[in-house]
């Protein structure tokens, strides 16, 4: 029964990665109709309303059997996750204006390497293989993003910082998800992100109803599936799976993003060329290999310290 539960949670995380991978296409497409803050704000509010509707129905069905909620912890979790999500998603949305879907997907996935490195600040040991993976990822980033003039694209840089902030978001989720209801956390975080980004859009972008109507397809996918469904799958799934396995499964979004971006360009859905040069493909392979490498058990590489207490 326990193994079946783990398998079920792993499938939830894999589905979340698949939805997120395809979401890069909708996010890129949304920039054809509206500004980044407008897109982020509306899709987040859509996600929050979808989750609120689900929460109300679920608790009504459960009735007196509904689990009691520690609202202090839940609101605190929602605020922390919401602020991190706002910053990360905004950086990503702006970055997608200046880089391809595939590159954005792989750069975003660097959070998998940043998470164990961030553990240093929590006095957690970082193995040699993690540092090796970090160097490999850096080399991959060089091939993926640096031009012949040794200039890093603005979009690539924004998505890189997005990955850094997503690291904080994952750590918040890992800390709070066992303590309260993950779906409610997700609803609160999207409400916060939605209000902040919408407020920014009204000040800096002057959104119109026509923009929203023209981009409704991209907004619906990003709001209902990417926000309302996938982030909730992440929170629920992480609660039943080892963080290492969870990170590995979620990292597959980069692969799904690259494939979906190329297909979208080939069929004419995206106007920007999504194909990659041989150099960039090598970079993608190195980044993804580094992501996989840091998730493997340390004992496979003999980095685990031997027990010397009885010697």
Short mmCIF file of C-alpha atoms in Angstrom, two decimals:
data_model
loop_
_atom_site.label_atom_id
_atom_site.label_comp_id
_atom_site.label_asym_id
_atom_site.label_seq_id
_atom_site.Cartn_x
_atom_site.Cartn_y
_atom_site.Cartn_z
CA UNK A 1 0.00 0.00 0.00
CA UNK A 2 2.83 2.38 0.90
CA UNK A 3 4.62 1.69 -2.40
CA UNK A 4 1.40 2.32 -4.34
CA UNK A 5 1.02 5.65 -2.54
CA UNK A 6 4.56 6.68 -3.49
CA UNK A 7 3.92 5.68 -7.08
CA UNK A 8 0.73 7.73 -7.13
CA UNK A 9 2.53 10.82 -5.82
CA UNK A 10 5.34 10.32 -8.34
CA UNK A 11 2.79 10.26 -11.16
CA UNK A 12 1.32 13.52 -9.84
CA UNK A 13 4.76 15.16 -10.00
CA UNK A 14 5.42 13.81 -13.50
CA UNK A 15 2.07 15.19 -14.65
CA UNK A 16 2.95 18.56 -13.11
CA UNK A 17 6.24 18.60 -15.03
CA UNK A 18 4.41 17.79 -18.27
CA UNK A 19 1.87 20.59 -17.75
CA UNK A 20 4.63 23.08 -16.89
CA UNK A 21 6.65 22.08 -19.94
CA UNK A 22 3.73 22.86 -22.24
CA UNK A 23 2.99 26.01 -20.24
CA UNK A 24 6.19 27.62 -21.54
CA UNK A 25 4.53 27.64 -24.97
CA UNK A 26 1.37 29.31 -23.69
CA UNK A 27 3.43 31.85 -21.74
CA UNK A 28 5.46 32.71 -24.82
CA UNK A 29 2.30 32.92 -26.94
CA UNK A 30 0.64 35.18 -24.39
CA UNK A 31 3.31 37.82 -25.00
CA UNK A 32 1.82 38.33 -28.47
CA UNK A 33 -1.26 39.89 -26.89
CA UNK A 34 -0.34 41.51 -23.57
CA UNK A 35 2.46 42.54 -21.22
CA UNK A 36 4.19 40.14 -18.80
CA UNK A 37 2.59 41.60 -15.66
CA UNK A 38 -0.88 41.47 -17.20
CA UNK A 39 -0.42 37.85 -18.25
CA UNK A 40 1.01 36.80 -14.88
CA UNK A 41 -1.63 38.64 -12.88
CA UNK A 42 -4.64 37.32 -14.77
CA UNK A 43 -3.44 33.73 -15.00
CA UNK A 44 -2.65 33.71 -11.26
CA UNK A 45 -6.09 35.05 -10.37
CA UNK A 46 -7.67 32.41 -12.63
CA UNK A 47 -5.66 29.74 -10.82
CA UNK A 48 -6.69 31.12 -7.41
CA UNK A 49 -10.42 31.14 -8.30
CA UNK A 50 -10.26 27.60 -9.70
CA UNK A 51 -8.65 26.36 -6.49
CA UNK A 52 -11.04 28.30 -4.27
CA UNK A 53 -13.98 26.70 -6.08
CA UNK A 54 -12.43 23.26 -5.62
CA UNK A 55 -11.69 23.87 -1.91
CA UNK A 56 -15.26 24.99 -1.16
CA UNK A 57 -16.76 21.95 -2.91
CA UNK A 58 -14.32 19.54 -1.24
CA UNK A 59 -14.92 20.85 2.27
CA UNK A 60 -18.69 20.84 1.73
CA UNK A 61 -18.54 17.18 0.71
CA UNK A 62 -16.31 16.29 3.66
CA UNK A 63 -18.57 18.13 6.11
CA UNK A 64 -17.65 17.44 9.73
CA UNK A 65 -14.91 15.07 8.59
CA UNK A 66 -12.98 17.93 7.00
CA UNK A 67 -9.49 18.31 8.42
CA UNK A 68 -9.03 21.26 10.76
CA UNK A 69 -6.79 23.95 9.35
CA UNK A 70 -4.08 25.80 11.27
CA UNK A 71 -4.78 29.15 9.63
CA UNK A 72 -1.78 30.92 11.13
CA UNK A 73 0.62 28.40 9.57
CA UNK A 74 -1.41 28.24 6.36
CA UNK A 75 -1.51 32.00 5.80
CA UNK A 76 2.18 32.29 6.65
CA UNK A 77 2.95 29.53 4.14
CA UNK A 78 0.79 31.17 1.49
CA UNK A 79 2.49 34.54 1.94
CA UNK A 80 6.01 33.10 1.78
CA UNK A 81 5.24 30.95 -1.26
CA UNK A 82 3.22 33.73 -2.88
CA UNK A 83 5.97 36.33 -2.70
CA UNK A 84 8.58 33.87 -4.00
CA UNK A 85 6.23 32.78 -6.79
CA UNK A 86 5.49 36.39 -7.77
CA UNK A 87 9.15 37.28 -8.16
CA UNK A 88 10.11 34.03 -9.91
CA UNK A 89 7.19 33.92 -12.36
CA UNK A 90 7.58 37.60 -13.23
CA UNK A 91 11.28 37.17 -14.00
CA UNK A 92 10.44 34.13 -16.11
CA UNK A 93 7.65 35.91 -18.01
CA UNK A 94 9.86 38.89 -18.84
CA UNK A 95 12.68 36.53 -19.80
CA UNK A 96 10.50 34.65 -22.27
CA UNK A 97 10.23 37.85 -24.30
CA UNK A 98 13.92 37.60 -25.15
CA UNK A 99 14.76 33.89 -25.21
CA UNK A 100 13.34 30.65 -26.59
CA UNK A 101 10.98 28.24 -24.85
CA UNK A 102 13.60 25.46 -24.81
CA UNK A 103 16.38 27.57 -23.33
CA UNK A 104 14.03 28.99 -20.71
CA UNK A 105 12.97 25.48 -19.73
CA UNK A 106 16.52 24.25 -19.19
CA UNK A 107 17.73 27.37 -17.39
CA UNK A 108 14.72 27.28 -15.05
CA UNK A 109 15.57 23.66 -14.19
CA UNK A 110 18.82 24.82 -12.58
CA UNK A 111 16.83 25.20 -9.36
CA UNK A 112 17.41 21.46 -8.91
CA UNK A 113 21.12 22.16 -8.42
CA UNK A 114 20.55 25.34 -6.43
CA UNK A 115 18.37 23.54 -3.84
CA UNK A 116 21.12 21.32 -2.36
CA UNK A 117 23.64 24.16 -2.56
CA UNK A 118 21.20 26.40 -0.66
CA UNK A 119 21.25 23.74 2.06
CA UNK A 120 24.66 25.09 3.09
CA UNK A 121 22.89 27.99 4.79
CA UNK A 122 20.87 25.44 6.81
CA UNK A 123 24.05 23.59 7.79
CA UNK A 124 23.37 20.70 5.48
CA UNK A 125 26.31 18.85 3.97
CA UNK A 126 26.82 19.31 0.24
CA UNK A 127 28.53 16.34 -1.42
CA UNK A 128 31.29 16.55 -3.94
CA UNK A 129 28.99 15.28 -6.67
CA UNK A 130 26.74 18.32 -6.19
CA UNK A 131 29.68 20.65 -6.73
CA UNK A 132 30.70 18.63 -9.78
CA UNK A 133 27.13 18.89 -11.07
CA UNK A 134 27.19 22.64 -10.51
CA UNK A 135 30.36 22.98 -12.59
CA UNK A 136 28.86 20.78 -15.32
CA UNK A 137 25.71 22.91 -15.33
CA UNK A 138 27.81 26.08 -15.59
CA UNK A 139 29.60 24.68 -18.64
CA UNK A 140 26.23 23.69 -20.10
CA UNK A 141 24.91 27.19 -19.48
CA UNK A 142 27.90 28.59 -21.35
CA UNK A 143 27.16 26.51 -24.45
CA UNK A 144 23.43 27.11 -24.16
CA UNK A 145 23.33 30.84 -23.57
CA UNK A 146 26.61 32.59 -24.38
CA UNK A 147 27.00 34.07 -27.85
CA UNK A 148 30.22 34.23 -29.86
CA UNK A 149 30.80 37.72 -28.43
CA UNK A 150 30.68 36.22 -24.91
CA UNK A 151 27.49 38.17 -24.15
CA UNK A 152 24.75 36.65 -22.02
CA UNK A 153 21.28 37.39 -23.40
CA UNK A 154 18.97 39.52 -21.27
CA UNK A 155 16.24 36.87 -21.40
CA UNK A 156 18.64 34.12 -20.32
CA UNK A 157 19.83 36.22 -17.40
CA UNK A 158 16.29 36.95 -16.22
CA UNK A 159 15.35 33.26 -16.37
CA UNK A 160 18.55 32.40 -14.47
CA UNK A 161 17.52 34.67 -11.59
CA UNK A 162 14.04 33.12 -11.87
CA UNK A 163 15.64 29.72 -11.14
CA UNK A 164 17.35 31.18 -8.07
CA UNK A 165 14.05 32.45 -6.66
CA UNK A 166 12.27 29.19 -7.52
CA UNK A 167 14.85 27.55 -5.26
CA UNK A 168 13.43 29.52 -2.34
CA UNK A 169 9.91 28.58 -3.42
CA UNK A 170 10.74 24.85 -3.40
CA UNK A 171 12.31 25.15 0.05
CA UNK A 172 9.18 26.91 1.34
CA UNK A 173 6.95 24.19 -0.13
CA UNK A 174 9.14 21.44 1.33
CA UNK A 175 8.93 23.06 4.77
CA UNK A 176 5.23 23.92 4.90
CA UNK A 177 3.49 21.16 2.89
CA UNK A 178 3.56 18.56 5.71
CA UNK A 179 2.16 21.09 8.19
CA UNK A 180 -1.10 22.11 6.52
CA UNK A 181 -3.37 21.79 3.49
CA UNK A 182 -1.30 22.10 0.30
CA UNK A 183 -4.25 23.10 -1.90
CA UNK A 184 -5.12 26.04 0.35
CA UNK A 185 -1.46 27.13 0.33
CA UNK A 186 -1.55 27.05 -3.45
CA UNK A 187 -4.75 29.09 -3.57
CA UNK A 188 -3.32 31.77 -1.28
CA UNK A 189 -0.02 31.98 -3.13
CA UNK A 190 -1.75 32.53 -6.46
CA UNK A 191 -4.10 35.13 -5.00
CA UNK A 192 -1.10 37.07 -3.71
CA UNK A 193 0.77 36.74 -7.00
CA UNK A 194 -2.35 37.72 -8.95
CA UNK A 195 -3.06 40.88 -6.97
CA UNK A 196 0.56 42.06 -6.98
CA UNK A 197 1.07 41.49 -10.72
CA UNK A 198 -2.34 42.90 -11.67
CA UNK A 199 -1.61 46.01 -9.64
CA UNK A 200 1.73 46.37 -11.42
CA UNK A 201 0.03 45.87 -14.81
CA UNK A 202 -2.50 48.64 -14.15
CA UNK A 203 0.36 51.01 -13.35
CA UNK A 204 2.89 50.08 -16.04
CA UNK A 205 1.08 48.29 -18.89
CA UNK A 206 -2.48 49.67 -19.32
CA UNK A 207 -4.15 46.32 -20.12
CA UNK A 208 -7.38 46.22 -22.16
CA UNK A 209 -10.28 43.77 -22.43
CA UNK A 210 -9.38 43.18 -26.06
CA UNK A 211 -5.92 41.97 -25.03
CA UNK A 212 -7.46 39.50 -22.59
CA UNK A 213 -9.95 38.24 -25.18
CA UNK A 214 -7.25 37.74 -27.82
CA UNK A 215 -5.00 35.86 -25.39
CA UNK A 216 -7.75 33.92 -23.60
CA UNK A 217 -6.51 30.53 -24.85
CA UNK A 218 -3.01 31.04 -23.46
CA UNK A 219 -4.41 32.54 -20.24
CA UNK A 220 -6.81 29.62 -19.75
CA UNK A 221 -4.07 27.01 -20.10
CA UNK A 222 -1.60 28.90 -17.91
CA UNK A 223 -4.25 29.80 -15.32
CA UNK A 224 -6.31 26.63 -15.00
CA UNK A 225 -3.72 23.95 -15.74
CA UNK A 226 -0.29 25.47 -14.99
CA UNK A 227 -1.41 27.44 -11.93
CA UNK A 228 -4.56 25.82 -10.64
CA UNK A 229 -3.60 22.21 -11.30
CA UNK A 230 0.17 21.76 -11.70
CA UNK A 231 1.35 23.78 -8.69
CA UNK A 232 -1.18 21.94 -6.53
CA UNK A 233 0.06 18.62 -7.91
CA UNK A 234 3.55 19.72 -6.88
CA UNK A 235 2.53 20.52 -3.31
CA UNK A 236 0.45 17.36 -2.88
CA UNK A 237 3.02 15.18 -4.65
CA UNK A 238 6.01 16.47 -2.68
CA UNK A 239 4.24 15.51 0.53
CA UNK A 240 4.51 11.81 -0.35
CA UNK A 241 7.81 11.56 -2.20
CA UNK A 242 11.47 11.93 -1.21
CA UNK A 243 12.58 15.52 -2.11
CA UNK A 244 15.37 14.12 -4.30
CA UNK A 245 12.95 12.04 -6.36
CA UNK A 246 10.51 14.93 -6.51
CA UNK A 247 13.17 17.30 -7.84
CA UNK A 248 14.23 14.78 -10.47
CA UNK A 249 10.67 14.29 -11.74
CA UNK A 250 9.96 18.02 -11.81
CA UNK A 251 13.16 18.65 -13.76
CA UNK A 252 11.64 16.84 -16.74
CA UNK A 253 9.69 20.02 -17.48
CA UNK A 254 12.76 21.24 -19.38
CA UNK A 255 12.54 18.30 -21.78
CA UNK A 256 8.79 18.77 -22.28
CA UNK A 257 9.33 22.52 -22.81
CA UNK A 258 11.93 21.98 -25.53
CA UNK A 259 9.85 19.41 -27.40
CA UNK A 260 6.62 21.38 -27.16
CA UNK A 261 8.36 24.62 -28.19
CA UNK A 262 9.83 23.02 -31.29
CA UNK A 263 6.46 21.46 -32.25
CA UNK A 264 4.66 24.77 -31.68
CA UNK A 265 7.11 26.55 -33.97
CA UNK A 266 6.92 23.88 -36.68
CA UNK A 267 3.12 24.07 -36.84
CA UNK A 268 3.20 27.87 -36.85
CA UNK A 269 1.76 28.43 -33.36
CA UNK A 270 4.89 30.33 -32.26
CA UNK A 271 6.47 32.89 -34.57
CA UNK A 272 9.94 32.96 -32.97
CA UNK A 273 12.34 30.29 -34.21
CA UNK A 274 12.55 27.63 -31.48
CA UNK A 275 15.18 25.44 -33.11
CA UNK A 276 18.57 25.07 -31.44
CA UNK A 277 22.10 24.97 -32.82
CA UNK A 278 24.36 22.01 -32.19
CA UNK A 279 26.22 24.07 -29.57
CA UNK A 280 22.98 24.83 -27.71
CA UNK A 281 21.88 21.19 -27.83
CA UNK A 282 25.20 20.22 -26.20
CA UNK A 283 24.48 22.81 -23.51
CA UNK A 284 21.02 21.35 -22.91
CA UNK A 285 22.48 17.86 -22.57
CA UNK A 286 25.10 19.04 -20.06
CA UNK A 287 22.56 20.95 -17.96
CA UNK A 288 20.11 18.05 -17.90
CA UNK A 289 22.91 15.55 -17.14
CA UNK A 290 23.99 17.74 -14.22
CA UNK A 291 20.43 17.90 -12.94
CA UNK A 292 20.16 14.10 -13.07
CA UNK A 293 23.60 13.61 -11.53
CA UNK A 294 22.94 15.61 -8.37
CA UNK A 295 19.82 13.55 -7.65
CA UNK A 296 21.65 10.19 -7.57
CA UNK A 297 22.47 8.67 -4.15
CA UNK A 298 25.86 9.78 -2.82
CA UNK A 299 26.80 6.17 -1.98
CA UNK A 300 26.89 5.42 -5.70
CA UNK A 301 29.95 7.64 -5.91
CA UNK A 302 31.48 6.56 -2.58
CA UNK A 303 31.07 10.01 -1.06
CA UNK A 304 29.15 8.73 1.90
CA UNK A 305 31.29 8.74 5.02
CA UNK A 306 32.06 5.38 6.53
CA UNK A 307 31.01 4.65 10.07
CA UNK A 308 34.23 4.67 12.09
CA UNK A 309 32.73 4.60 15.58
CA UNK A 310 33.73 0.97 16.19
CA UNK A 311 37.11 1.04 14.43
#
